[in-house]
Coordinates of C-alpha atoms in Angstrom, one line a residue:
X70 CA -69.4 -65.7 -149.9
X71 CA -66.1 -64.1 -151.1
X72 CA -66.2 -60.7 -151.9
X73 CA -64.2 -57.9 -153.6
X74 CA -62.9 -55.0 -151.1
X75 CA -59.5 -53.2 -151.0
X76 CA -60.8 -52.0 -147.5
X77 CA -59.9 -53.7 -143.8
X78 CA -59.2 -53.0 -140.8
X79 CA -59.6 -49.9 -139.3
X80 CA -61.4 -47.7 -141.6
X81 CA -61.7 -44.3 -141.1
X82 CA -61.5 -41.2 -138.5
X83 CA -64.4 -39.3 -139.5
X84 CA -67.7 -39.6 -138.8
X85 CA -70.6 -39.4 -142.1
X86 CA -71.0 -35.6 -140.6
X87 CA -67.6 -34.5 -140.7
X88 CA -67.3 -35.5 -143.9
X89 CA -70.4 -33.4 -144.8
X90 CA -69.9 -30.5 -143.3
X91 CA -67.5 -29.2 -146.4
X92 CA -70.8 -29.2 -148.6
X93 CA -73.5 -26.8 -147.8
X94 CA -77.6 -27.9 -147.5
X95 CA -78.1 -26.5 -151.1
X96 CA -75.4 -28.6 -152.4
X97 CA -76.7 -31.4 -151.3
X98 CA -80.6 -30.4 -152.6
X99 CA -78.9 -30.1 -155.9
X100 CA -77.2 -33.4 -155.5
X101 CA -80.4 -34.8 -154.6
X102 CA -82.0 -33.0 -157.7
X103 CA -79.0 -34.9 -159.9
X104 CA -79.6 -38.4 -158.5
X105 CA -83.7 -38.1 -159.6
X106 CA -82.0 -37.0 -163.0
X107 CA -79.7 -40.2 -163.1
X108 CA -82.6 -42.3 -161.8
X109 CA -85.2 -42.1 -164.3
X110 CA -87.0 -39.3 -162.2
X111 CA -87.4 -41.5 -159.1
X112 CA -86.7 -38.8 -156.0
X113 CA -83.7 -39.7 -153.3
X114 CA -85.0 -39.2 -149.8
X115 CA -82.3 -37.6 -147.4
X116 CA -81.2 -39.1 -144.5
X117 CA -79.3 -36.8 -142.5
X118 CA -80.1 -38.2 -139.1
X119 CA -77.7 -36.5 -135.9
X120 CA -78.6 -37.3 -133.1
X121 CA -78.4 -40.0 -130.7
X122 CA -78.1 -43.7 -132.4
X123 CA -80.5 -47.0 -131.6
X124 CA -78.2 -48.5 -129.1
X125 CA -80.5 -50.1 -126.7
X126 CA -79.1 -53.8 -125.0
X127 CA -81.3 -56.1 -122.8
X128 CA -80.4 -56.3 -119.3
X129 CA -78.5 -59.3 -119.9
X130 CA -76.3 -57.8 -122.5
X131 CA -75.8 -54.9 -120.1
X132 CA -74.9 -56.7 -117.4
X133 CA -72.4 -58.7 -119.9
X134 CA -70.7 -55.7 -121.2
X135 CA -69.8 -54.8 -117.7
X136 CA -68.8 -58.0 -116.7
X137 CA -66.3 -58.2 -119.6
X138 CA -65.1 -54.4 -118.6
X139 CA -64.5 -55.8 -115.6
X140 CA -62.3 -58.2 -116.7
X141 CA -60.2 -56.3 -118.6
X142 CA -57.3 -53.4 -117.0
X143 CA -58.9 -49.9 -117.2
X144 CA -59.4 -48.4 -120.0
X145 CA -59.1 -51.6 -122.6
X146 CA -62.6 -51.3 -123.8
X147 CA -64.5 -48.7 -125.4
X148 CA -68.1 -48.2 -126.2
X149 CA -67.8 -45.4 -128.1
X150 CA -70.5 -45.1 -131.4
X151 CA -67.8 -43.9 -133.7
X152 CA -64.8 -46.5 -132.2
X153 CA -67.2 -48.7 -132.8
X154 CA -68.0 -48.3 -136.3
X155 CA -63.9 -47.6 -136.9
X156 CA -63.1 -51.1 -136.0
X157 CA -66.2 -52.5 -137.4
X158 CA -65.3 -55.3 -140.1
X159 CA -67.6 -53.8 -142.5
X160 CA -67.1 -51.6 -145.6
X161 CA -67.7 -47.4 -145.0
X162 CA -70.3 -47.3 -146.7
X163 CA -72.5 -49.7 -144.1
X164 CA -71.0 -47.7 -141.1
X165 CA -72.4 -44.1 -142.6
X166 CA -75.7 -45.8 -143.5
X167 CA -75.9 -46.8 -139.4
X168 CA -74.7 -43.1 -138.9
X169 CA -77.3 -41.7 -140.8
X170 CA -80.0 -43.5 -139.8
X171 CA -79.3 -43.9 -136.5
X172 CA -78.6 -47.6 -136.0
X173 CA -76.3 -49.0 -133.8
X174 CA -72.4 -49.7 -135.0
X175 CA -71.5 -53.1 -136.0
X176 CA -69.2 -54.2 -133.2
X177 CA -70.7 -53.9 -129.7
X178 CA -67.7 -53.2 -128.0
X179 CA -63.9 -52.4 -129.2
X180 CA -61.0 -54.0 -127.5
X181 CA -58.1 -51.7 -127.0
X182 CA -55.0 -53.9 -125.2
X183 CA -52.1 -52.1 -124.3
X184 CA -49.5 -54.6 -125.4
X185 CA -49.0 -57.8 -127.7
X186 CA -49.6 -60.0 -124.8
X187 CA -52.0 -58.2 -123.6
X188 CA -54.1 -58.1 -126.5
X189 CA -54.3 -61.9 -126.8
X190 CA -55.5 -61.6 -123.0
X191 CA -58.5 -59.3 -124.4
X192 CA -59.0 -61.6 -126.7
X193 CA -59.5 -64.9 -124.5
X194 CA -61.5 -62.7 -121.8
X195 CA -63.9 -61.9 -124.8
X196 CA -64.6 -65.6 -126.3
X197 CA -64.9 -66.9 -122.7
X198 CA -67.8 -64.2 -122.6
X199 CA -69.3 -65.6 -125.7
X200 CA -68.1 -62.3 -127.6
X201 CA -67.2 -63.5 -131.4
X202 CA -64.1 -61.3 -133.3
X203 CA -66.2 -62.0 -136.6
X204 CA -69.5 -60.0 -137.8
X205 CA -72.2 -61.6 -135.4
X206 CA -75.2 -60.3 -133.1
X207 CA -72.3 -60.1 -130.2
X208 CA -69.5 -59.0 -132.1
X209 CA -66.2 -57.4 -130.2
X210 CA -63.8 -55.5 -132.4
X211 CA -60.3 -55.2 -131.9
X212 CA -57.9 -52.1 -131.8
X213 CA -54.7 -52.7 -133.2
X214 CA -51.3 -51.3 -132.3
X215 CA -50.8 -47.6 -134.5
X216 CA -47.2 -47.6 -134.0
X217 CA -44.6 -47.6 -136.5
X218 CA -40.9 -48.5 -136.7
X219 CA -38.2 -47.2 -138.9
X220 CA -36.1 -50.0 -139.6
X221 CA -33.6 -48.9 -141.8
X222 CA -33.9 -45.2 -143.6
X223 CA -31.7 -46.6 -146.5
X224 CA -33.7 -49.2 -147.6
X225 CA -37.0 -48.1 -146.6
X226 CA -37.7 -51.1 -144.6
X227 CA -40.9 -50.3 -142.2
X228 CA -42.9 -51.8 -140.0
X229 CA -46.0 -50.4 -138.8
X230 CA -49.3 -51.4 -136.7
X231 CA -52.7 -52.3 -138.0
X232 CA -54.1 -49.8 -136.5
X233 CA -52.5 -46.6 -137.8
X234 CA -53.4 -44.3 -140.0
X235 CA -52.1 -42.6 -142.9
X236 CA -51.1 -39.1 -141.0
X237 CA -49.3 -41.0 -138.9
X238 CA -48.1 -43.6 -141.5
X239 CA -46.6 -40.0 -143.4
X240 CA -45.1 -38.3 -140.7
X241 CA -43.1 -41.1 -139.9
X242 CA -41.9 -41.7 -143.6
X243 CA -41.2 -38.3 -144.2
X244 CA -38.8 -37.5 -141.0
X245 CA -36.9 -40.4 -142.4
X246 CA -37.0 -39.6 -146.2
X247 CA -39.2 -41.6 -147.4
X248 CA -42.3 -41.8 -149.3
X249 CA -46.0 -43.8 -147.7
X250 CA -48.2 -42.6 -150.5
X251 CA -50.1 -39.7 -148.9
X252 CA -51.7 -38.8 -152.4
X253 CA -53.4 -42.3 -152.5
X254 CA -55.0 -42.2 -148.9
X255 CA -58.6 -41.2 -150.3
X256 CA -58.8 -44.2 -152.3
X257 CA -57.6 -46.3 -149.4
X258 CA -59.0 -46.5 -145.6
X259 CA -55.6 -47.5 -144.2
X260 CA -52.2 -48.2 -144.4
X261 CA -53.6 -51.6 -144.1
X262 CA -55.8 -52.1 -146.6
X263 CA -53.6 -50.3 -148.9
X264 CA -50.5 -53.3 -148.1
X265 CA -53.6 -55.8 -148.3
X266 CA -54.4 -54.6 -151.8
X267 CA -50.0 -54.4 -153.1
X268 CA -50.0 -50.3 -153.0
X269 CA -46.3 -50.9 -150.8
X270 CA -45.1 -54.0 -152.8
X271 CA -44.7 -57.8 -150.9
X272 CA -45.0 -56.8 -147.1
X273 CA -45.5 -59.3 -144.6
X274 CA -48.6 -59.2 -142.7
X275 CA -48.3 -60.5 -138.6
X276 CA -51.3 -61.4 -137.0
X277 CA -52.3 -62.1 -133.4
X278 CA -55.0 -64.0 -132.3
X279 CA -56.5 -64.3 -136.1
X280 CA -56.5 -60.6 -136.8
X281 CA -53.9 -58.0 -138.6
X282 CA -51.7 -56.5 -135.9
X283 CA -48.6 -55.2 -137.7
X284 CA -47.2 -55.5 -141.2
X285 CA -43.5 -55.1 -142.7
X286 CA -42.9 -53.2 -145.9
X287 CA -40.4 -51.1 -147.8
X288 CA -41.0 -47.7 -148.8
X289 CA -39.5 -46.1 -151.8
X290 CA -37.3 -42.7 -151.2
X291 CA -39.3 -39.7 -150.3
X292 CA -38.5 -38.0 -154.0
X293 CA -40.3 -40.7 -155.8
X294 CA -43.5 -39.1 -154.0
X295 CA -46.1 -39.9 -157.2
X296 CA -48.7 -37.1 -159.0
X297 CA -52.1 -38.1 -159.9
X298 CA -53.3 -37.5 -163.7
X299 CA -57.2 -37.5 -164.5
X300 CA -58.9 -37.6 -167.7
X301 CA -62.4 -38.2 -169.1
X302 CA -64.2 -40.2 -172.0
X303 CA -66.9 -39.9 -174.2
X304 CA -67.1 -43.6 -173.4
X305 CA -66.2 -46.7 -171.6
X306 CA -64.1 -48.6 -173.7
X307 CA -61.3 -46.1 -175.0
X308 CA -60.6 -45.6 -170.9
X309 CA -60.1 -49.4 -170.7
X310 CA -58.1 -49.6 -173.5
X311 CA -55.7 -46.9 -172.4
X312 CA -55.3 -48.5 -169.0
X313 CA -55.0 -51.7 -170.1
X314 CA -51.3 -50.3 -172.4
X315 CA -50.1 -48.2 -169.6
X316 CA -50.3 -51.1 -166.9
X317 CA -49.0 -53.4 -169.6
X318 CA -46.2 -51.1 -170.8
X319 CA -45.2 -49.0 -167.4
X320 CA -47.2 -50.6 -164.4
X321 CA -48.0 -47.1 -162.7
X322 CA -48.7 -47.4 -158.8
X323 CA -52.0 -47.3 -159.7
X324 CA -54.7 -46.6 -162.0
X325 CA -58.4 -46.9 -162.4
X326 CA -61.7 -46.1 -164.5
X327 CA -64.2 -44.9 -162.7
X328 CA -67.5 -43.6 -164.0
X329 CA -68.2 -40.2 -164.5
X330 CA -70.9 -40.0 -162.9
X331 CA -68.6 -39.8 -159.2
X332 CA -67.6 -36.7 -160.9
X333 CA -71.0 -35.1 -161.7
X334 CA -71.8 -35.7 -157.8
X335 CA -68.4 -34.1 -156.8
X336 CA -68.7 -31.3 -159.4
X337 CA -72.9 -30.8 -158.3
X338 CA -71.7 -30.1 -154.6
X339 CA -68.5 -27.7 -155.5
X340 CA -66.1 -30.2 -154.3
X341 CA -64.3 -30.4 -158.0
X342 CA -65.2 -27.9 -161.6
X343 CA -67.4 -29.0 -163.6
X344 CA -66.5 -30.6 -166.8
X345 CA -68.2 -31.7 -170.0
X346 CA -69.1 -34.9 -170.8
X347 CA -69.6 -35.7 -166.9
X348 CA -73.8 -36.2 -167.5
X349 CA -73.6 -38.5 -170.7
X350 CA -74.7 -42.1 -169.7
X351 CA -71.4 -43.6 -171.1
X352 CA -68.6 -41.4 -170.3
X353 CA -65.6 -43.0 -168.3
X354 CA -63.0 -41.2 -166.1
X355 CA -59.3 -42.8 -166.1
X356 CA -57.0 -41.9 -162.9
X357 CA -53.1 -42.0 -162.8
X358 CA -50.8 -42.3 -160.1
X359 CA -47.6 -42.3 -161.8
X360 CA -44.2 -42.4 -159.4
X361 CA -40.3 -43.2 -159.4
X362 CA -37.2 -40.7 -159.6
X363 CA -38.4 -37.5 -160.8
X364 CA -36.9 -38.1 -164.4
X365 CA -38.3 -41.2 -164.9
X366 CA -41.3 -39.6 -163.3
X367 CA -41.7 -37.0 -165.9
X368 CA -41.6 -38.4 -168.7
X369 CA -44.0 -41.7 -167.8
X370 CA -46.2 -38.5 -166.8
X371 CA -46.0 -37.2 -170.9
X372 CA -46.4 -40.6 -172.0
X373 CA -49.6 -41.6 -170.3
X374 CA -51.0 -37.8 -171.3
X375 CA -49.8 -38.2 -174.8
X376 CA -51.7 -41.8 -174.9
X377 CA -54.8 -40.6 -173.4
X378 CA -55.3 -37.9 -175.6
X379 CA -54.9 -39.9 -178.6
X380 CA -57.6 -41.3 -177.2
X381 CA -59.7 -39.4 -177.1
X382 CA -59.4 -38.2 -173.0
X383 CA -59.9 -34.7 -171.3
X384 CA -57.3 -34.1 -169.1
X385 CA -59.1 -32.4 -166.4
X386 CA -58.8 -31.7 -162.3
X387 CA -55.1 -31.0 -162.5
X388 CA -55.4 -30.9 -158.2
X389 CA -56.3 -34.2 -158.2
X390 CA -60.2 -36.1 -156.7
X391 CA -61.2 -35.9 -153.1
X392 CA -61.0 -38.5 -150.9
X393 CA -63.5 -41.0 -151.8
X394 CA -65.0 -41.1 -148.5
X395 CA -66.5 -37.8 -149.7
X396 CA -68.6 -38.9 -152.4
X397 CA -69.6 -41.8 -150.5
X398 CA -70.6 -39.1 -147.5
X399 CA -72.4 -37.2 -150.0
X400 CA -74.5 -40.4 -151.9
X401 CA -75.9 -42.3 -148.5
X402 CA -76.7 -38.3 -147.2
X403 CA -79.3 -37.8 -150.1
X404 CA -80.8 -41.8 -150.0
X405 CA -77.9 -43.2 -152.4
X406 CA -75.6 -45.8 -151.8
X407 CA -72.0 -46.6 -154.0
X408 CA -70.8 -50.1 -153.4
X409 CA -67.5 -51.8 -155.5
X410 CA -67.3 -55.8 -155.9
X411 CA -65.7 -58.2 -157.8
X412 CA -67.1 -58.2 -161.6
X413 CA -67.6 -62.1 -161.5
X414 CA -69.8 -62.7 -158.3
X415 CA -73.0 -63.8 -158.2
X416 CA -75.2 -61.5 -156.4
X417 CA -78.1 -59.9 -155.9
X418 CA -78.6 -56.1 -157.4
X419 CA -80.8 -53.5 -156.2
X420 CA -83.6 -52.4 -158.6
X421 CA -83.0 -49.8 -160.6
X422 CA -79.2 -50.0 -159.7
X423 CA -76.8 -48.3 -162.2
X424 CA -73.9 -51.0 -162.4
X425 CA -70.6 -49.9 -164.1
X426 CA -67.9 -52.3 -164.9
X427 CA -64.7 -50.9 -164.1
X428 CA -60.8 -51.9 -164.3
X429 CA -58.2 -51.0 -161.5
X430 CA -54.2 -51.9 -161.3
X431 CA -52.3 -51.5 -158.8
X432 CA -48.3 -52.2 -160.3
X433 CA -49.7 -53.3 -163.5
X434 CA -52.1 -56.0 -161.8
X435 CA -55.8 -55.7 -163.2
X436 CA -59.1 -56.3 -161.6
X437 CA -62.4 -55.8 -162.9
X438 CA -64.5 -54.4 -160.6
X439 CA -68.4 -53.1 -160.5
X440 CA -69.4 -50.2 -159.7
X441 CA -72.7 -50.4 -157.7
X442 CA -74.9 -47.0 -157.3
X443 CA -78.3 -47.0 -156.2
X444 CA -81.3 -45.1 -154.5
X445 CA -81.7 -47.3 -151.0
X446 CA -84.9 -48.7 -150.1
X447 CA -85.2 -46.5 -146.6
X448 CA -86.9 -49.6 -144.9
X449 CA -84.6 -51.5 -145.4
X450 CA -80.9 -49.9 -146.2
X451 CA -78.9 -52.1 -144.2
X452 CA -79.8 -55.6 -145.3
X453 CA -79.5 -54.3 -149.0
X454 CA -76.2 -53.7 -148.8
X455 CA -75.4 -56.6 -147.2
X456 CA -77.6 -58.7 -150.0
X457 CA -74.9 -56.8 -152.6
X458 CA -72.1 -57.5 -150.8
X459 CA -72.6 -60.6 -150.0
X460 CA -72.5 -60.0 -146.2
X461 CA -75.3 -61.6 -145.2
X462 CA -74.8 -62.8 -141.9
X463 CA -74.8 -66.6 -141.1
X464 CA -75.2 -67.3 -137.3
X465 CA -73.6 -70.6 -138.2
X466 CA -70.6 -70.1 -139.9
X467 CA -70.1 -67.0 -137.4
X468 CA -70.0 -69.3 -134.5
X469 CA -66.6 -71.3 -135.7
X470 CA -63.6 -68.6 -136.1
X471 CA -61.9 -71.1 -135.0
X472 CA -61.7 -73.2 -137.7
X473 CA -59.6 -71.5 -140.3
X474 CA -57.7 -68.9 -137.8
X475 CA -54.2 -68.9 -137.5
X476 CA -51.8 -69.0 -134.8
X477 CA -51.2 -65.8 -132.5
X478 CA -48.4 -65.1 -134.3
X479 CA -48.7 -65.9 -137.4
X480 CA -47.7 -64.3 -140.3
X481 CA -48.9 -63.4 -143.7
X482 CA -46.7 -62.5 -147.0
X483 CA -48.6 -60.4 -149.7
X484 CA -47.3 -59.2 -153.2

């Protein structure tokens, strides 16, 4: 089953804790306390498991894994919990449920080649193992390259690897002058994902053995660097209705409703200031991310504020939201889970799930997407998510990757 997600690839580089440790224990009570509001009264059980995960292999898949280590030159495989979950083919969300409750990661084992070549080596030694590159009960990730390439400073043209993240991604952009999107990097996991989803424009995606390995784009100069606008609501449809003109009429880099309740969370554990409006059932929050020359730049900026107060919207959190990996953190830490998917698919919703339509553009294209927030049922966390996502697992289909994959170097255009 297809499903919606702007995330791929390498996800993140901190762990469910890390991310937590910016919000104090009575923060996250009063979350909690928030959530049993939002939920008709029903209480959010915390999970805030740290300690060792569930991890445990048969002999046979012991003796496997160090067969296959074997096989590969030193230091090309890791079994590293968090590596694991990084490379893990499944949205964050999943991987801080497994942290929280102490299951083990996705993936079993993550390749990490040194070298193109090399990598399609791993690759082979793996499969000839019986080691599947897709979701499965012996799944083996793969680390992509994190290099990245300055082409030509002048026109921006890049080329960067699968693997790397956006510090890395910004460093490079910025010694050369030009602009990667830094401000965008909490609602993306990865330079990746972010190309996937159009943020850099047509790139073109290479691939080795089936998988995303590096992808060519072209950056924009680093003065077009785009500011983040934020407003609120009293209801759904005056958001919609404002990002629908501003996509049609100036196609910002990117814009999105979201509901207000994210905020409430982030405002309840001091992460943003409170606002009004945040706890009615049917208030909306619009975001902005307006770029381009800083003329242009100002004055799309007083446009989209003039229009969204016509409106009816709050401008409000001038610094901009925190990464989204936060509020995520912060949800599956007091029993809660957030989940996005496409509007139109036909799935299975938890009960008592608040579901909130949404819109997001990205250069003026629009998606509708639902918002998914629930209280988890503890016994069974994992497989719900799955259920909503339409991950469910078929050993069937997971056995024949080699169906539809492409050739080792293949490559894929997007935008």
């Amino acid at each position: 089953m297809a499903t919606h997600s702007p995330r791929g690839g390498p996800h993140f580089t901190a762990s469910v804790h890390d991310r937590l440790a910016k919000v104090s224990d009575k923060r996250l009570a009063a979350v909690s306390l928030v959530l049993s509001k939002l939920f008709s009264g029903r209480m959010a059980l915390s999970t805030l498991f740290d300690g060792p995960r569930q991890d445990v292999l048969s002999p046979e898949e012991e003796a496997d894994l160090k067969d296959l280590e074997a096989a590969l030159p030193e230091g090309a495989m890791s079994r590293d919990p968090l590596t694991r979950d990084r490379f893990g083919a499944e949205p964050r969300m999943l991987a801080f449920l497994r942290q929280l409750e102490g299951h083990r990661p996705q993936a079993m084992v993550v390749l990490s080649p040194e070298g193109d070549d090399a990598a399609d080596e791993a690759v082979a030694e793996a499969r000839a193992m019986g080691y599947l590159l897709v979701p499965g009960e012996r799944m083996a990730a793969l680390k992509p390259p994190s290099d990245v390439e300055i082409f030509d400073k002048t026109t921006g043209q890049i080329r960067f690897g699968a693997g790397t993240d956006w510090e890395k991604l910004d460093e490079a952009a910025v010694t050369a002058g030009l602009c990667a999107f830094p401000r965008l990097a909490g609602l993306f996991d990865n330079p990746l994902a972010a190309a996937r989803a159009g943020l850099f424009g047509p790139v073109r995606e290479r691939r080795r053995s089936g998988h995303s390995w590096r992808v060519e784009a072209t950056l924009p100069p680093l003065t077009t660097m785009p500011e983040e606008l934020v407003f609120l609501f009293e209801a759904r449809e005056p958001a919609e209705r404002v990002l629908a003109r501003l996509a049609r009429e100036m196609a910002p880099l990117y814009a999105e409703t979201f509901p207000a309740s994210d905020g409430y969370i982030l405002a309840t554990a001091r992460l943003v200031v409170h606002h009004g409006w945040l706890d009615k059932p049917d208030a909306m929050g619009l975001r902005l991310f307006i770029g381009g020359p800083e003329p242009v730049r100002r004055a799309a900026l007083k446009f989209a504020e003039g229009h969204a107060r016509r409106a009816g919207g709050r401008k409000v959190w001038p610094q901009g939201l925190p990464p989204r990996a936060d509020l995520e953190a912060i949800l599956a830490s007091c029993g809660a889970a957030r989940l996005e998917r496409a509007t139109d698919l036909a799935l299975p919703t938890p009960e008592g799930a608040r579901v909130t339509p949404t819109l997001r553009a990205i250069r003026g294209e629009i998606e509708q997407i639902d918002v998914i927030t629930y209280l988890r049922d503890l016994s069974r966390s994992l497989p719900e998510a799955q259920q909503t996502l339409g991950l469910i697992e078929d050993p069937m289909r997971a056995q024949s990757p080699d169906l539809t994959e492409e050739s080792p170097d293949s490559v894929r255009a997007h935008g």
